[in-house]
Amino acid sequence: MSFFASLIKMLPDAAAQGLIWGILAIGVFITYKLLDFSDLTVDGSICTGGAVAALLIINGVPVAIAMIAAFCAGALAGLVTAVLHTRMGIPPILAGILTQLALYSINLRIMGKSMLAVSVDKYALLVSVRNQQASCLVALLFVAAIIGVLYWFFGTELGSAIRATGANSNMSRAQGINTDCMKLVGLVLANGLVGLSGGLYTQYLGSVTVNMGRGAIVIGLAAVIIGEVLLGKIFRNFALRLTGVVIGAIAYYVVIALVIQLGLNTDDLKLFSAAFVAVALYVPYWKDRHAKTSFEKGGKNHA
């Protein structure tokens, strides 16, 4: 009974973190699913957003403005990756790695040291681990607003052009779409959301460290894949697909809470996360192969 009681006690924290990381996962969804762009910038841009938000809050800037600045800082990181790729011809993965590497030093410059603390006792923060239920509500409002805005945006001519670029860049160019510009807009928007997630996560934890974003891309991909695997056949609408990504992030943190309760050493969490994502990525591939094999066998039997 104590196991289930402890697990239930951990669920509000898992839900709050899942909702906050769900914003990052939406950014990963934009690059990975819509743009077909493997962007590794997020491991650095989430920390950049957190560092900028923390620094501004510490210096007396209102939290709302600090959050806008966090979004802009992440967007700027995405802009750098986009320029490296579209203007300098650097492949997507390498462009993201280069930006991520540069951001480590930039984040240290912003913070002035390896960690900044923003205590809820001193500042009026939006979310805090000390009040998990209220944090869930605030994070949920952020997620709902973001999904609503993105649903509208990707229904516009510009948003449709971004989606078309990811679906078939050659055909998009033939239709007169500037695909380089669409990639730039998509990367700026995606990493802006990542920076916003970093600003919220910093407030939730009460601090930001220079290594905060390490492995962020794995969590983002896990959320996207879990959402697709669990809810892909049900959630066809674009807004529902984004909702599925957030649910995937919550499911990821619930699983993490479960395995911690089962006695997993926290030092092994990165290993578990990598294995978990590998399995999640394999499931769609296995389903496709199984369906193809069944179809071929059915065709031979029919013949």
Tab-separated table of C-alpha atoms in Angstrom:
chain	number	residue	atom	x	y	z
A	1	MET	CA	0.000	0.000	0.000
A	2	SER	CA	2.882	2.342	0.761
A	3	PHE	CA	4.181	1.897	-2.816
A	4	PHE	CA	0.913	3.081	-4.380
A	5	ALA	CA	0.555	5.879	-1.817
A	6	SER	CA	4.040	7.128	-2.642
A	7	LEU	CA	3.349	6.868	-6.366
A	8	ILE	CA	0.102	8.841	-6.070
A	9	LYS	CA	1.963	11.453	-4.022
A	10	MET	CA	4.470	11.838	-6.886
A	11	LEU	CA	1.816	12.209	-9.610
A	12	PRO	CA	1.196	15.993	-9.207
A	13	ASP	CA	4.926	16.625	-9.633
A	14	ALA	CA	5.036	14.303	-12.663
A	15	ALA	CA	2.017	16.057	-14.178
A	16	ALA	CA	3.484	19.540	-13.600
A	17	GLN	CA	6.844	18.602	-15.102
A	18	GLY	CA	5.118	16.799	-17.969
A	19	LEU	CA	3.047	19.867	-18.822
A	20	ILE	CA	6.094	22.167	-18.698
A	21	TRP	CA	8.195	19.796	-20.789
A	22	GLY	CA	5.172	19.348	-23.027
A	23	ILE	CA	5.786	22.898	-24.283
A	24	LEU	CA	9.310	21.838	-25.262
A	25	ALA	CA	7.868	18.698	-26.858
A	26	ILE	CA	5.558	20.847	-29.003
A	27	GLY	CA	8.669	22.680	-30.226
A	28	VAL	CA	10.323	19.341	-31.033
A	29	PHE	CA	7.119	18.263	-32.817
A	30	ILE	CA	7.313	21.336	-35.063
A	31	THR	CA	10.876	20.577	-36.165
A	32	TYR	CA	10.810	16.777	-36.108
A	33	LYS	CA	7.320	16.102	-37.509
A	34	LEU	CA	6.276	19.212	-39.414
A	35	LEU	CA	9.606	20.413	-40.823
A	36	ASP	CA	11.312	16.989	-40.968
A	37	PHE	CA	14.340	18.734	-39.426
A	38	SER	CA	16.467	16.925	-36.834
A	39	ASP	CA	17.185	19.877	-34.543
A	40	LEU	CA	19.534	19.341	-31.585
A	41	THR	CA	19.513	23.022	-30.625
A	42	VAL	CA	16.956	22.325	-27.894
A	43	ASP	CA	19.565	20.906	-25.513
A	44	GLY	CA	21.040	24.413	-25.348
A	45	SER	CA	18.059	26.688	-26.009
A	46	ILE	CA	16.042	25.392	-23.044
A	47	CYS	CA	18.872	26.445	-20.736
A	48	THR	CA	19.188	29.782	-22.555
A	49	GLY	CA	15.512	30.509	-21.917
A	50	GLY	CA	15.863	29.498	-18.277
A	51	ALA	CA	19.032	31.537	-17.774
A	52	VAL	CA	17.546	34.682	-19.325
A	53	ALA	CA	14.340	34.357	-17.290
A	54	ALA	CA	16.238	33.766	-14.043
A	55	LEU	CA	18.613	36.682	-14.596
A	56	LEU	CA	15.796	39.111	-15.355
A	57	ILE	CA	13.655	37.963	-12.412
A	58	ILE	CA	16.611	38.323	-10.031
A	59	ASN	CA	17.133	41.877	-11.310
A	60	GLY	CA	13.538	42.873	-10.582
A	61	VAL	CA	12.000	42.490	-14.038
A	62	PRO	CA	8.333	41.358	-13.962
A	63	VAL	CA	7.904	37.640	-14.551
A	64	ALA	CA	5.688	38.194	-17.609
A	65	ILE	CA	8.425	40.198	-19.346
A	66	ALA	CA	11.023	37.628	-18.276
A	67	MET	CA	8.953	34.896	-19.950
A	68	ILE	CA	8.712	36.902	-23.176
A	69	ALA	CA	12.481	37.387	-23.052
A	70	ALA	CA	12.950	33.626	-22.514
A	71	PHE	CA	10.891	32.955	-25.643
A	72	CYS	CA	12.914	35.495	-27.625
A	73	ALA	CA	16.229	34.032	-26.388
A	74	GLY	CA	15.201	30.551	-27.517
A	75	ALA	CA	13.959	31.950	-30.829
A	76	LEU	CA	17.326	33.638	-31.390
A	77	ALA	CA	19.083	30.302	-30.854
A	78	GLY	CA	16.775	28.733	-33.436
A	79	LEU	CA	17.570	31.588	-35.819
A	80	VAL	CA	21.289	30.827	-35.566
A	81	THR	CA	20.702	27.158	-36.406
A	82	ALA	CA	18.480	28.151	-39.325
A	83	VAL	CA	21.114	30.530	-40.720
A	84	LEU	CA	23.837	27.887	-40.383
A	85	HIS	CA	21.696	25.462	-42.348
A	86	THR	CA	20.003	27.640	-44.965
A	87	ARG	CA	22.739	30.221	-45.628
A	88	MET	CA	25.890	28.179	-45.011
A	89	GLY	CA	24.715	24.790	-46.236
A	90	ILE	CA	25.495	22.970	-42.984
A	91	PRO	CA	23.413	19.777	-42.518
A	92	PRO	CA	20.585	20.051	-39.940
A	93	ILE	CA	22.145	17.816	-37.267
A	94	LEU	CA	25.547	19.534	-37.463
A	95	ALA	CA	23.938	22.996	-37.459
A	96	GLY	CA	22.062	22.110	-34.262
A	97	ILE	CA	25.172	20.642	-32.633
A	98	LEU	CA	27.212	23.757	-33.433
A	99	THR	CA	24.559	26.066	-31.960
A	100	GLN	CA	24.140	23.817	-28.926
A	101	LEU	CA	27.901	23.838	-28.348
A	102	ALA	CA	28.102	27.621	-28.625
A	103	LEU	CA	25.139	28.045	-26.282
A	104	TYR	CA	27.004	26.319	-23.442
A	105	SER	CA	29.466	29.221	-23.294
A	106	ILE	CA	26.755	31.798	-23.954
A	107	ASN	CA	24.615	30.412	-21.124
A	108	LEU	CA	27.585	30.641	-18.765
A	109	ARG	CA	28.065	34.252	-19.835
A	110	ILE	CA	24.410	35.052	-19.209
A	111	MET	CA	24.394	33.401	-15.785
A	112	GLY	CA	27.866	34.514	-14.707
A	113	LYS	CA	28.274	31.166	-12.928
A	114	SER	CA	27.132	27.576	-13.321
A	115	MET	CA	23.865	28.058	-11.376
A	116	LEU	CA	21.336	30.791	-10.629
A	117	ALA	CA	18.699	30.431	-7.905
A	118	VAL	CA	15.259	32.062	-8.022
A	119	SER	CA	13.535	31.286	-4.752
A	120	VAL	CA	9.754	31.473	-4.573
A	121	ASP	CA	10.237	33.101	-1.143
A	122	LYS	CA	11.819	36.168	-2.773
A	123	TYR	CA	10.071	36.403	-6.125
A	124	ALA	CA	6.481	36.089	-7.355
A	125	LEU	CA	7.011	33.082	-9.600
A	126	LEU	CA	4.357	31.580	-11.849
A	127	VAL	CA	5.094	27.978	-10.850
A	128	SER	CA	6.945	26.276	-8.018
A	129	VAL	CA	7.619	22.721	-6.904
A	130	ARG	CA	6.326	23.780	-3.476
A	131	ASN	CA	2.824	24.233	-4.903
A	132	GLN	CA	2.439	21.467	-7.452
A	133	GLN	CA	-1.349	21.651	-7.880
A	134	ALA	CA	-1.277	25.371	-8.704
A	135	SER	CA	1.743	24.790	-10.964
A	136	CYS	CA	-0.233	22.157	-12.885
A	137	LEU	CA	-3.041	24.660	-13.446
A	138	VAL	CA	-0.692	27.433	-14.627
A	139	ALA	CA	1.224	25.069	-16.919
A	140	LEU	CA	-2.067	23.731	-18.290
A	141	LEU	CA	-3.186	27.272	-19.128
A	142	PHE	CA	0.100	27.896	-20.937
A	143	VAL	CA	-0.265	24.647	-22.892
A	144	ALA	CA	-3.890	25.381	-23.837
A	145	ALA	CA	-3.014	28.905	-25.013
A	146	ILE	CA	-0.033	27.661	-27.044
A	147	ILE	CA	-2.050	24.898	-28.705
A	148	GLY	CA	-4.808	27.384	-29.552
A	149	VAL	CA	-2.381	29.885	-31.099
A	150	LEU	CA	-0.509	27.196	-33.053
A	151	TYR	CA	-3.762	25.687	-34.323
A	152	TRP	CA	-4.662	29.105	-35.723
A	153	PHE	CA	-1.165	29.856	-37.023
A	154	PHE	CA	-0.666	26.588	-38.919
A	155	GLY	CA	-4.024	27.134	-40.595
A	156	THR	CA	-2.805	30.423	-42.090
A	157	GLU	CA	-1.029	30.706	-45.446
A	158	LEU	CA	2.360	31.011	-43.726
A	159	GLY	CA	1.714	28.048	-41.427
A	160	SER	CA	0.492	25.923	-44.331
A	161	ALA	CA	3.652	26.803	-46.272
A	162	ILE	CA	5.786	25.600	-43.327
A	163	ARG	CA	3.886	22.312	-43.233
A	164	ALA	CA	4.201	21.927	-46.999
A	165	THR	CA	7.956	22.516	-46.773
A	166	GLY	CA	8.325	19.665	-44.312
A	167	ALA	CA	6.058	17.364	-46.316
A	168	ASN	CA	7.808	17.871	-49.669
A	169	SER	CA	10.378	20.629	-50.023
A	170	ASN	CA	10.932	20.048	-53.766
A	171	MET	CA	7.239	20.339	-54.586
A	172	SER	CA	6.975	23.370	-52.289
A	173	ARG	CA	9.767	25.136	-54.181
A	174	ALA	CA	8.034	24.291	-57.459
A	175	GLN	CA	4.922	26.024	-56.095
A	176	GLY	CA	6.938	29.173	-55.392
A	177	ILE	CA	7.426	28.697	-51.636
A	178	ASN	CA	10.698	29.975	-50.196
A	179	THR	CA	11.558	26.796	-48.283
A	180	ASP	CA	14.643	28.292	-46.623
A	181	CYS	CA	12.488	31.067	-45.179
A	182	MET	CA	9.905	28.529	-43.990
A	183	LYS	CA	12.589	26.483	-42.240
A	184	LEU	CA	13.867	29.645	-40.574
A	185	VAL	CA	10.395	30.599	-39.296
A	186	GLY	CA	9.751	27.046	-38.084
A	187	LEU	CA	13.048	26.790	-36.210
A	188	VAL	CA	12.611	30.219	-34.635
A	189	LEU	CA	9.105	29.350	-33.459
A	190	ALA	CA	10.068	25.880	-32.199
A	191	ASN	CA	13.064	27.052	-30.198
A	192	GLY	CA	11.114	30.024	-28.892
A	193	LEU	CA	8.716	27.514	-27.319
A	194	VAL	CA	11.694	25.580	-25.969
A	195	GLY	CA	13.041	28.770	-24.382
A	196	LEU	CA	9.605	29.460	-22.885
A	197	SER	CA	9.575	25.939	-21.439
A	198	GLY	CA	13.024	26.618	-19.960
A	199	GLY	CA	11.770	29.803	-18.316
A	200	LEU	CA	8.879	27.937	-16.687
A	201	TYR	CA	11.027	24.973	-15.663
A	202	THR	CA	13.563	27.269	-14.005
A	203	GLN	CA	10.815	28.810	-11.891
A	204	TYR	CA	9.391	25.396	-11.060
A	205	LEU	CA	12.746	24.055	-9.837
A	206	GLY	CA	13.781	27.362	-8.278
A	207	SER	CA	17.106	27.367	-10.116
A	208	VAL	CA	18.803	26.947	-13.461
A	209	THR	CA	22.108	25.180	-14.083
A	210	VAL	CA	24.280	25.234	-17.165
A	211	ASN	CA	23.610	21.508	-17.669
A	212	MET	CA	19.824	21.779	-17.318
A	213	GLY	CA	19.162	21.007	-20.968
A	214	ARG	CA	21.356	17.936	-21.263
A	215	GLY	CA	19.212	15.194	-22.782
A	216	ALA	CA	16.271	17.538	-23.457
A	217	ILE	CA	15.980	16.315	-27.053
A	218	VAL	CA	15.510	12.751	-25.767
A	219	ILE	CA	12.613	13.789	-23.527
A	220	GLY	CA	11.073	15.829	-26.340
A	221	LEU	CA	11.318	12.943	-28.799
A	222	ALA	CA	9.947	10.545	-26.199
A	223	ALA	CA	6.893	12.762	-25.717
A	224	VAL	CA	6.318	13.076	-29.477
A	225	ILE	CA	6.683	9.348	-30.135
A	226	ILE	CA	4.592	8.295	-27.118
A	227	GLY	CA	1.853	10.683	-28.196
A	228	GLU	CA	1.944	9.304	-31.749
A	229	VAL	CA	2.008	5.653	-30.657
A	230	LEU	CA	-0.696	5.935	-27.995
A	231	LEU	CA	-3.014	8.471	-29.593
A	232	GLY	CA	-1.972	8.777	-33.242
A	233	LYS	CA	-4.961	6.825	-34.588
A	234	ILE	CA	-7.422	8.712	-32.380
A	235	PHE	CA	-6.072	12.266	-32.574
A	236	ARG	CA	-6.150	13.203	-36.269
A	237	ASN	CA	-6.955	16.887	-35.841
A	238	PHE	CA	-3.864	19.122	-35.641
A	239	ALA	CA	-4.794	20.592	-32.252
A	240	LEU	CA	-5.433	17.084	-30.923
A	241	ARG	CA	-2.045	15.921	-32.241
A	242	LEU	CA	-0.393	18.721	-30.251
A	243	THR	CA	-2.467	17.675	-27.238
A	244	GLY	CA	-1.239	14.110	-27.753
A	245	VAL	CA	2.362	15.340	-27.605
A	246	VAL	CA	1.715	16.986	-24.230
A	247	ILE	CA	-0.014	13.838	-22.969
A	248	GLY	CA	3.065	11.927	-24.133
A	249	ALA	CA	5.279	14.204	-22.008
A	250	ILE	CA	3.066	13.639	-18.962
A	251	ALA	CA	3.104	9.866	-19.602
A	252	TYR	CA	6.896	9.969	-19.803
A	253	TYR	CA	7.206	11.617	-16.388
A	254	VAL	CA	4.626	9.281	-14.884
A	255	VAL	CA	6.728	6.336	-16.110
A	256	ILE	CA	9.838	7.974	-14.642
A	257	ALA	CA	8.048	8.373	-11.295
A	258	LEU	CA	6.991	4.732	-11.459
A	259	VAL	CA	10.471	3.351	-12.127
A	260	ILE	CA	11.944	5.535	-9.383
A	261	GLN	CA	9.385	4.083	-6.996
A	262	LEU	CA	10.412	0.617	-8.158
A	263	GLY	CA	13.940	1.364	-6.986
A	264	LEU	CA	15.782	2.570	-10.110
A	265	ASN	CA	18.980	4.399	-9.245
A	266	THR	CA	18.611	8.037	-10.309
A	267	ASP	CA	22.097	7.834	-11.835
A	268	ASP	CA	20.611	5.417	-14.384
A	269	LEU	CA	17.763	7.709	-15.483
A	270	LYS	CA	19.562	8.858	-18.647
A	271	LEU	CA	20.233	5.237	-19.608
A	272	PHE	CA	16.601	4.340	-18.981
A	273	SER	CA	15.401	7.372	-20.959
A	274	ALA	CA	17.556	6.436	-23.951
A	275	ALA	CA	16.332	2.827	-23.856
A	276	PHE	CA	12.731	3.979	-23.439
A	277	VAL	CA	12.940	6.283	-26.473
A	278	ALA	CA	14.634	3.554	-28.532
A	279	VAL	CA	11.736	1.210	-27.797
A	280	ALA	CA	9.182	3.938	-28.525
A	281	LEU	CA	10.858	4.649	-31.877
A	282	TYR	CA	10.960	0.941	-32.708
A	283	VAL	CA	7.239	0.339	-32.112
A	284	PRO	CA	5.992	2.236	-35.236
A	285	TYR	CA	8.685	0.538	-37.334
A	286	TRP	CA	7.669	-2.862	-35.990
A	287	LYS	CA	3.987	-2.137	-36.664
A	288	ASP	CA	4.744	-1.165	-40.267
A	289	ARG	CA	6.814	-4.294	-40.848
A	290	HIS	CA	4.190	-6.495	-39.228
A	291	ALA	CA	1.421	-4.938	-41.328
A	292	LYS	CA	3.494	-5.322	-44.501
A	293	THR	CA	4.309	-8.958	-43.733
A	294	SER	CA	0.659	-9.734	-42.984
A	295	PHE	CA	-0.396	-8.068	-46.252
A	296	GLU	CA	2.156	-10.031	-48.278
A	297	LYS	CA	1.122	-13.314	-46.663
A	298	GLY	CA	-2.528	-12.496	-47.287
A	299	GLY	CA	-1.776	-11.775	-50.943
A	300	LYS	CA	0.050	-15.074	-51.394
A	301	ASN	CA	-2.751	-17.025	-49.710
A	302	HIS	CA	-5.305	-15.287	-51.923
A	303	ALA	CA	-3.247	-16.168	-54.999
